[in-house]
Coordinates of C-alpha atoms in Angstrom, one line a residue:
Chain L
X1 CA -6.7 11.8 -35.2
X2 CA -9.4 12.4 -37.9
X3 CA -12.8 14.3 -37.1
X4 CA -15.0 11.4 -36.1
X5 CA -12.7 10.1 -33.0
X6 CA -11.9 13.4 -32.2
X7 CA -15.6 13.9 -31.9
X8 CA -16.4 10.3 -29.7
X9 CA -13.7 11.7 -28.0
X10 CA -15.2 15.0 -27.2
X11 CA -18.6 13.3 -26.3
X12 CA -17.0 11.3 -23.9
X13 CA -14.8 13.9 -22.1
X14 CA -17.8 16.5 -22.1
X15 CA -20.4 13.3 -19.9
X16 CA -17.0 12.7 -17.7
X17 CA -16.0 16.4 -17.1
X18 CA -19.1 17.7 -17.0
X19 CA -20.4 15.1 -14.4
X20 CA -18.0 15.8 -11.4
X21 CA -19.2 19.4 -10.8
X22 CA -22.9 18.1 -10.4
X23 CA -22.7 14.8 -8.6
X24 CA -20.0 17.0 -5.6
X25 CA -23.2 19.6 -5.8
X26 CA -25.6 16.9 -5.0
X27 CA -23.6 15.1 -2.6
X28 CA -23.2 18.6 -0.9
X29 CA -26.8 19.5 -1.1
X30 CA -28.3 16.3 0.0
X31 CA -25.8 15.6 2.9
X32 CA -26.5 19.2 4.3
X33 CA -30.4 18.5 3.6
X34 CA -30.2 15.2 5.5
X35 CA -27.6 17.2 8.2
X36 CA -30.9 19.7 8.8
X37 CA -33.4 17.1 8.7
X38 CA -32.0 15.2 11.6
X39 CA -31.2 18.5 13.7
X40 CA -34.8 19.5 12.9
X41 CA -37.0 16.4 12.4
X42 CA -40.3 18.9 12.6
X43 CA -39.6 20.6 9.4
X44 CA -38.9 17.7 7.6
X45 CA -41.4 18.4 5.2
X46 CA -40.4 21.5 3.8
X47 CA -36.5 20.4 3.6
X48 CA -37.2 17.4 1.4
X49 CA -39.4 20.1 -1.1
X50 CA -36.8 21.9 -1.2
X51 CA -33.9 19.3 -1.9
X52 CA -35.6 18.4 -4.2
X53 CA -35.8 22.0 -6.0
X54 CA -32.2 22.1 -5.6
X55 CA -31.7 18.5 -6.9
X56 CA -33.2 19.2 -10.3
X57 CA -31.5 22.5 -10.7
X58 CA -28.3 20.8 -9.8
X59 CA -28.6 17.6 -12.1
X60 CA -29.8 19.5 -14.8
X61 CA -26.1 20.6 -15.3
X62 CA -25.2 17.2 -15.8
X63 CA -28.2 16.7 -18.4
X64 CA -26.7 19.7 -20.1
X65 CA -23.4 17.4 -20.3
X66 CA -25.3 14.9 -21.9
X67 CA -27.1 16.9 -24.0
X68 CA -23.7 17.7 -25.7
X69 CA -22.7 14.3 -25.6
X70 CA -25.2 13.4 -27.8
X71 CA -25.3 16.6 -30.1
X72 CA -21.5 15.6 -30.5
X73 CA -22.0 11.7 -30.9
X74 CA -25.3 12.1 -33.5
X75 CA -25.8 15.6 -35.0
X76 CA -22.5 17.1 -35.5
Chain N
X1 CA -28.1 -29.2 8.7
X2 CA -28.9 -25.7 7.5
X3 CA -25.2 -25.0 7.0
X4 CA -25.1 -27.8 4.4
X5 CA -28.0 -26.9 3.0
X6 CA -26.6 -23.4 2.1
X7 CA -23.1 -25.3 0.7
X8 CA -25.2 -27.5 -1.7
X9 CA -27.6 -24.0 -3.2
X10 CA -24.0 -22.1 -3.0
X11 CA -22.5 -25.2 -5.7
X12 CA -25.8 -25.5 -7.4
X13 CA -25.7 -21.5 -8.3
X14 CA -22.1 -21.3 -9.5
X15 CA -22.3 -24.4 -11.0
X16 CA -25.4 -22.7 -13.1
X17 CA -22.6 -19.6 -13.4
X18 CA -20.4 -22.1 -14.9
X19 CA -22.9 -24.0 -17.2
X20 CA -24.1 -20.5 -18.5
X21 CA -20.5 -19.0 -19.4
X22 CA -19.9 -22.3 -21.0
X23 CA -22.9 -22.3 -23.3
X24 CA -22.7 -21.2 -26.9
X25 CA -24.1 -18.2 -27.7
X26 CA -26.7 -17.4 -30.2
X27 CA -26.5 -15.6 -33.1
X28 CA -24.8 -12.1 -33.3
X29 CA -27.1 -9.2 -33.6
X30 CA -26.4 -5.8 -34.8
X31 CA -28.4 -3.2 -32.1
X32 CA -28.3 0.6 -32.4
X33 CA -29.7 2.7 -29.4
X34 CA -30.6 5.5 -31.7
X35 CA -33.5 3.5 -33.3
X36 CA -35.1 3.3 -30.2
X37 CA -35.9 6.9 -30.4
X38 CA -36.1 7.4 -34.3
X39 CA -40.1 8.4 -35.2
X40 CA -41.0 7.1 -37.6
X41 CA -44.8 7.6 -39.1
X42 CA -46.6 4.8 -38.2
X43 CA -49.8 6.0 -40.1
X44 CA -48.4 8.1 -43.6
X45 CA -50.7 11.1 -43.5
X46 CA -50.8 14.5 -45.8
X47 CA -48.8 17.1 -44.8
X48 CA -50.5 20.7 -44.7
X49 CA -47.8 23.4 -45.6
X50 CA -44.9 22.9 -43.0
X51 CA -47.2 20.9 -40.8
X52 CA -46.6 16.9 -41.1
X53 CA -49.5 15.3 -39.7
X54 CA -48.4 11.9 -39.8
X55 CA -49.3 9.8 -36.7
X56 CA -45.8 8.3 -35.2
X57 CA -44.7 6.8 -31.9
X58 CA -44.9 9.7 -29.8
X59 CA -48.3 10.9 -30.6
X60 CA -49.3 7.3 -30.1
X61 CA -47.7 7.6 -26.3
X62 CA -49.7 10.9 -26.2
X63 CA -53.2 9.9 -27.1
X64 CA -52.3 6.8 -24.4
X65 CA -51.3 8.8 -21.7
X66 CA -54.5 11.2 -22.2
X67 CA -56.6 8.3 -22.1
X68 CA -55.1 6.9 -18.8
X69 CA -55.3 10.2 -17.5
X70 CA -59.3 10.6 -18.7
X71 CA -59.9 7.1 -17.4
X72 CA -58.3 7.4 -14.2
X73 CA -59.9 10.8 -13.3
X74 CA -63.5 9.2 -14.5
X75 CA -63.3 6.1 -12.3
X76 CA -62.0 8.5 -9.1
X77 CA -64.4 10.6 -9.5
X78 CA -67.4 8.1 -9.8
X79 CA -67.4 6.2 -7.2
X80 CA -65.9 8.4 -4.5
X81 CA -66.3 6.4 -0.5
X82 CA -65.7 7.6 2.8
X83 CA -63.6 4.7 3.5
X84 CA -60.9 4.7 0.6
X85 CA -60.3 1.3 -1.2
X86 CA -56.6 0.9 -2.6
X87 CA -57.6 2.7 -5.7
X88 CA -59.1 5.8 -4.1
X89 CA -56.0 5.8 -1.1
X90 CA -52.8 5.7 -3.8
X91 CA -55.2 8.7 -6.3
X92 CA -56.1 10.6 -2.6
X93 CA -52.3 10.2 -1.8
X94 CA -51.0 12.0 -5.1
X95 CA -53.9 14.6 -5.0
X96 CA -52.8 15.6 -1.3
X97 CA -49.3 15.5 -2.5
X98 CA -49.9 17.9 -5.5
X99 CA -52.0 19.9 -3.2
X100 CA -50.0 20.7 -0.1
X101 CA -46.1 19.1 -1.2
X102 CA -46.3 20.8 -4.6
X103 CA -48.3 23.8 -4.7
X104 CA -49.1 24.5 -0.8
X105 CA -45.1 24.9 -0.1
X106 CA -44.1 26.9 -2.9
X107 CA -47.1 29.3 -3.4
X108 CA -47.9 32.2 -1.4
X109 CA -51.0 33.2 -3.4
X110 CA -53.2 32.1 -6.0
X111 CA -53.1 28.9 -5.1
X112 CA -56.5 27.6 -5.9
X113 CA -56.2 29.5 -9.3
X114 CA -53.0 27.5 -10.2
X115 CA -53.7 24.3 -8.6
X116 CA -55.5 22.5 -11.7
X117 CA -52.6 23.6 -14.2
X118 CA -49.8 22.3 -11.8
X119 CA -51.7 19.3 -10.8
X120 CA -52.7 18.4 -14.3
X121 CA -48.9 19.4 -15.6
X122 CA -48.2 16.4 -12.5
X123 CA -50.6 13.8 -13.4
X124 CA -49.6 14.2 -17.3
X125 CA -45.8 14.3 -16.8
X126 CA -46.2 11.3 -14.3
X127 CA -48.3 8.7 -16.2
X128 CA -46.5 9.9 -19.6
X129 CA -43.7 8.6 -18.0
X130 CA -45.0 5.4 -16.4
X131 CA -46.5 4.7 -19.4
X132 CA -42.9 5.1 -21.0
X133 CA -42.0 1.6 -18.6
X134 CA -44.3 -0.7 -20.0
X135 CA -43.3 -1.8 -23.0
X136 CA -46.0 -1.6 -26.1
X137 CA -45.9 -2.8 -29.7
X138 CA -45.1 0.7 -31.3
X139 CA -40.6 0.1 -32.1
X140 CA -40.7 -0.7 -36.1
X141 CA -42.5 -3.7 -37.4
X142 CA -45.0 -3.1 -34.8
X143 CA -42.2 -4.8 -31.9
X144 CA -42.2 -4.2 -28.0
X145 CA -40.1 -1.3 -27.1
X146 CA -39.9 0.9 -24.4
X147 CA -40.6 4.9 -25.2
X148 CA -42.0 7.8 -23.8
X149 CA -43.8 11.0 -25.1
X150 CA -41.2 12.9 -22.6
X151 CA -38.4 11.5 -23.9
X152 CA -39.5 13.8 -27.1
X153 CA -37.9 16.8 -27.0
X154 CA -41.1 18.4 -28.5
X155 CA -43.2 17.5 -26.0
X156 CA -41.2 18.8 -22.6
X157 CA -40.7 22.0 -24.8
X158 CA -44.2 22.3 -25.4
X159 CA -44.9 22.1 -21.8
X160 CA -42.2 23.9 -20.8
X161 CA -43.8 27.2 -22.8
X162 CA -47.3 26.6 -21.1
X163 CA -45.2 27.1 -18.2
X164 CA -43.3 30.0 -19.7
X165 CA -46.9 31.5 -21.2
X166 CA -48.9 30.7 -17.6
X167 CA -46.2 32.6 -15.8
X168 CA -46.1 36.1 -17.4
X169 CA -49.8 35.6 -17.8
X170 CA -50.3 35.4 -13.9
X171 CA -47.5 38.4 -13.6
X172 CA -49.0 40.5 -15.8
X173 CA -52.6 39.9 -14.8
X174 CA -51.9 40.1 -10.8
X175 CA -49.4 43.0 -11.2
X176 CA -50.4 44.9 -14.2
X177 CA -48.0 45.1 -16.7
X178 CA -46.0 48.3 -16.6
X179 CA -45.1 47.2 -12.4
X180 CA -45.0 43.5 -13.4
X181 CA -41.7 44.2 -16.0
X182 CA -40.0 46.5 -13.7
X183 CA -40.4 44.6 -10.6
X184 CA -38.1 41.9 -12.4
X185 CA -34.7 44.1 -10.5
X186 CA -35.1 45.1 -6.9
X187 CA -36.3 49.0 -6.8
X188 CA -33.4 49.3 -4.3
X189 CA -30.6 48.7 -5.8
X190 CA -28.4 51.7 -7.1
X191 CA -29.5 52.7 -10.7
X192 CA -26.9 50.7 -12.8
X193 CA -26.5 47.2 -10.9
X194 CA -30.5 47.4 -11.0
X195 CA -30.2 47.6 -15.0
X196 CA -27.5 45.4 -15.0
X197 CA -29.9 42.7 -13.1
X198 CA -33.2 43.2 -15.1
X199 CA -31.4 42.2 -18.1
X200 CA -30.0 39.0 -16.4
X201 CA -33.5 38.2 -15.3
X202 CA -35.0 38.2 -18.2
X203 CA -32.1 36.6 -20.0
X204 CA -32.9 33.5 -17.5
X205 CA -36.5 33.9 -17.9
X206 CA -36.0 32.0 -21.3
X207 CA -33.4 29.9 -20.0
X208 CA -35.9 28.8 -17.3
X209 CA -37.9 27.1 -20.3
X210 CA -34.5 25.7 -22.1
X211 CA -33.9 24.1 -18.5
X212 CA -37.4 22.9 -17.2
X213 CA -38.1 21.2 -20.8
X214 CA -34.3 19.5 -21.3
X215 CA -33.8 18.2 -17.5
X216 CA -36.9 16.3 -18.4
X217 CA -36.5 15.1 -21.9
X218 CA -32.8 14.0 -21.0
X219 CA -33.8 12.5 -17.9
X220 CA -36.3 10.4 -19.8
X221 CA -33.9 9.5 -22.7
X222 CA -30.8 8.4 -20.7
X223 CA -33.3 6.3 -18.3
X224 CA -34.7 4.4 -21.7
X225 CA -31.2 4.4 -23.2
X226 CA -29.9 2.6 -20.5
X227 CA -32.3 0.4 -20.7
X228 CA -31.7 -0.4 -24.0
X229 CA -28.3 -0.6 -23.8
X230 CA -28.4 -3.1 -21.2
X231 CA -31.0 -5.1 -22.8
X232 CA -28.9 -5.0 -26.2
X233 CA -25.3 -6.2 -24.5
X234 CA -27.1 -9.3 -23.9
X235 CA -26.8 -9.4 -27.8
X236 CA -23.7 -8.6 -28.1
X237 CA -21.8 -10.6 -26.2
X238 CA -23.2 -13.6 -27.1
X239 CA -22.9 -15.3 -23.6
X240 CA -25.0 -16.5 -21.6
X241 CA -23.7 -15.5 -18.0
X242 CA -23.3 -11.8 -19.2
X243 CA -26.5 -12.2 -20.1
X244 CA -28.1 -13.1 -16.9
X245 CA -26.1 -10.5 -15.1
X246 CA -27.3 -7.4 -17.3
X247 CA -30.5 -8.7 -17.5
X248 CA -30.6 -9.0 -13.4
X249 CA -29.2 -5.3 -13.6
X250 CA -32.1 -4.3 -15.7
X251 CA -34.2 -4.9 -12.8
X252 CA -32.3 -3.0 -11.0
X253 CA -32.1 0.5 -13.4
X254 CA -35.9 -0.6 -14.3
X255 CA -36.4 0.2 -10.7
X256 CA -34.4 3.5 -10.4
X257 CA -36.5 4.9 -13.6
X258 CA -39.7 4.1 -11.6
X259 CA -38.0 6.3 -9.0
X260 CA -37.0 8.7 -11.6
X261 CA -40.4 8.7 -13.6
X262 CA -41.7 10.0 -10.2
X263 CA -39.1 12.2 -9.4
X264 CA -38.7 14.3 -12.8
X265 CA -42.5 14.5 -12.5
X266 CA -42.5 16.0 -9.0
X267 CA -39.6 18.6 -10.0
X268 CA -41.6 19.6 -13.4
X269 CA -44.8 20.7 -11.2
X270 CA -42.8 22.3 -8.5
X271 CA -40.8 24.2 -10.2
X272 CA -43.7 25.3 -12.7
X273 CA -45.1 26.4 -9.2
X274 CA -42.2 28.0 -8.1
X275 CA -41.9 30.0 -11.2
X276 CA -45.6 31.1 -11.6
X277 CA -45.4 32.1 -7.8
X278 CA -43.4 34.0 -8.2
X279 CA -44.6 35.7 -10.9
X280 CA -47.8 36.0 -8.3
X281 CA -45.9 37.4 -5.7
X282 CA -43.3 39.8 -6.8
X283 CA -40.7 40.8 -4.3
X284 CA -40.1 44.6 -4.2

């Protein structure tokens, strides 16, 4: 394998890998969001705010992924 | 009757199918993503030591989104009525949502201190990236193209440090700065965990600006490459069916970075507000 398929290679692995960690913590973090909103319809409000605090902290992880995808692909 | 009806549009549509795989392509065009988001100056000016002061695509975007942000807040505040018109309902909607969503739920204090700078950070992140969907003559040779300022890593990292400046300032100013830096670990932990913690915090007190400027700028730039990707496969497959479908799914990821556009702008001003309250409001 020479360097520049080695390094698609790498870009492509690092967006795969580094996806699954982030879309199981949203899917975890928006089902129990949606769990609590439908216990407590009142707070609504202040659950949705704060989903979607945790849903940029969350994705960003997979940004971070792509990030290096791209570093890989065009810079290195 | 209307069962026919439905058999004859059902033949009629894959028939078109049909007729459109069956159609010669056009011409084969090479198409590269990355140009999309090269800068190029657009207007060659002098450079002043390190300082290039050439005018490209993204400071076009910015002087755009400035103006649509000037204009907007002129015509709002002009002709204000008791009974809102469309206009003044969707601006009194985004006011009341940057005013009691953003900063009234994550603020304890200092609210009407910090409301302009997290409301303006709002308005500018959110029309910056609107503006980023309507395509404009700035690609080369002066060609539609979709960009936007955020998709500029320069510009989220500006904004990311006004955030980062704002929120020491507001620490320091409300705390004083001695109580401010140690307040960073809990006064009750036991003497070598507390350590331990104050240097983690302020290790992720610059990682706070590495995060809140990339989420944006990479939300931005994988929404527009997308885009561009699926506007380009039309090109390069050279068939007509494939290119009705990716141009019907265009609308569809066109849609999603509407929702996104909105999205990344609401997360940028809350967590700014998060971060600067709680610089405000220290716990002990």
């Amino acid at each position: 394998m020479d360097a520049d398929s080695a390094r698609l290679l790498a870009a492509g692995i690092s967006m795969g890998v580094g996806s699954i960690g982030p879309a199981l913590g949203l899917g975890m973090l928006i089902s129990k969001a949606l769990e609590s909103i439908a216990r407590q319809p009142e707070v609504s409000g202040d659950i949705r705010v704060n989903m979607f605090i945790g849903i940029g902290v969350t994705e960003a992880v997979a940004l971070y992924a792509f990030v290096v995808a791209l570093i890989l692909i065009f810079v290195a | 009757m209307k069962r026919g009806r439905l058999f004859v549009i059902l033949a009629l549509v894959l028939l078109g199918v049909v007729v459109l795989f069956l159609l010669p392509g056009g011409e084969s065009a090479e198409f590269d993503v990355v140009e999309e988001f090269a800068t190029h100056p657009l207007i060659h000016l002098p450079s002043i030591g390190p300082v290039d002061l050439s005018v490209n695509k993204t400071v076009v975007y910015l002087w755009i989104t400035f103006g649509v942000v000037c204009v907007l807040a002129f015509f709002i505040n002009r002709g204000v009525k008791p009974v809102p018109g469309r206009f003044q309902f969707a601006m009194e909607t985004l006011y009341e949502l940057a005013r009691d969503s953003i900063v009234g739920s994550v603020m304890k204090s200092g609210r009407e201190t910090w409301f302009p700078y997290i409301a303006g950070v709002f308005f500018f992140v959110l029309i910056s990236n609107l503006v980023g969907l309507v395509p404009l003559p700035f690609a080369e040779h002066w060609s539609l193209g979709f960009y936007a300022a955020t998709a500029n890593l320069y510009v989220t990292l500006s904004l990311a440090l006004c955030t980062f400046v704002f929120t020491h300032y507001a620490g320091v100013r409300n705390n004083g700065p001695v109580a401010y830096v140690r307040n960073w670990a809990p006064a009750s932990a036991p003497p070598v965990l507390r350590q331990l913690i104050w240097v983690i915090h302020a290790v992720s007190e610059v990682f706070r600006v590495v995060s809140l400027s990339v989420r944006l700028f990479a939300n931005m730039l994988a929404g527009h490459a997308i885009l561009a990707v699926f506007f380009g496969m039309a090109l390069l497959f050279q068939n007509y069916a494939a290119a009705a479908l990716l141009q019907g799914g265009s609308v569809l990821i066109y849609l999603f970075e509407l929702f996104v556009a909105f999205i990344q702008a609401f997360i940028f001003a809350i967590l700014s507000g998060v971060y600067i309250g709680g610089a405000l409001d220290q716990e002990h």
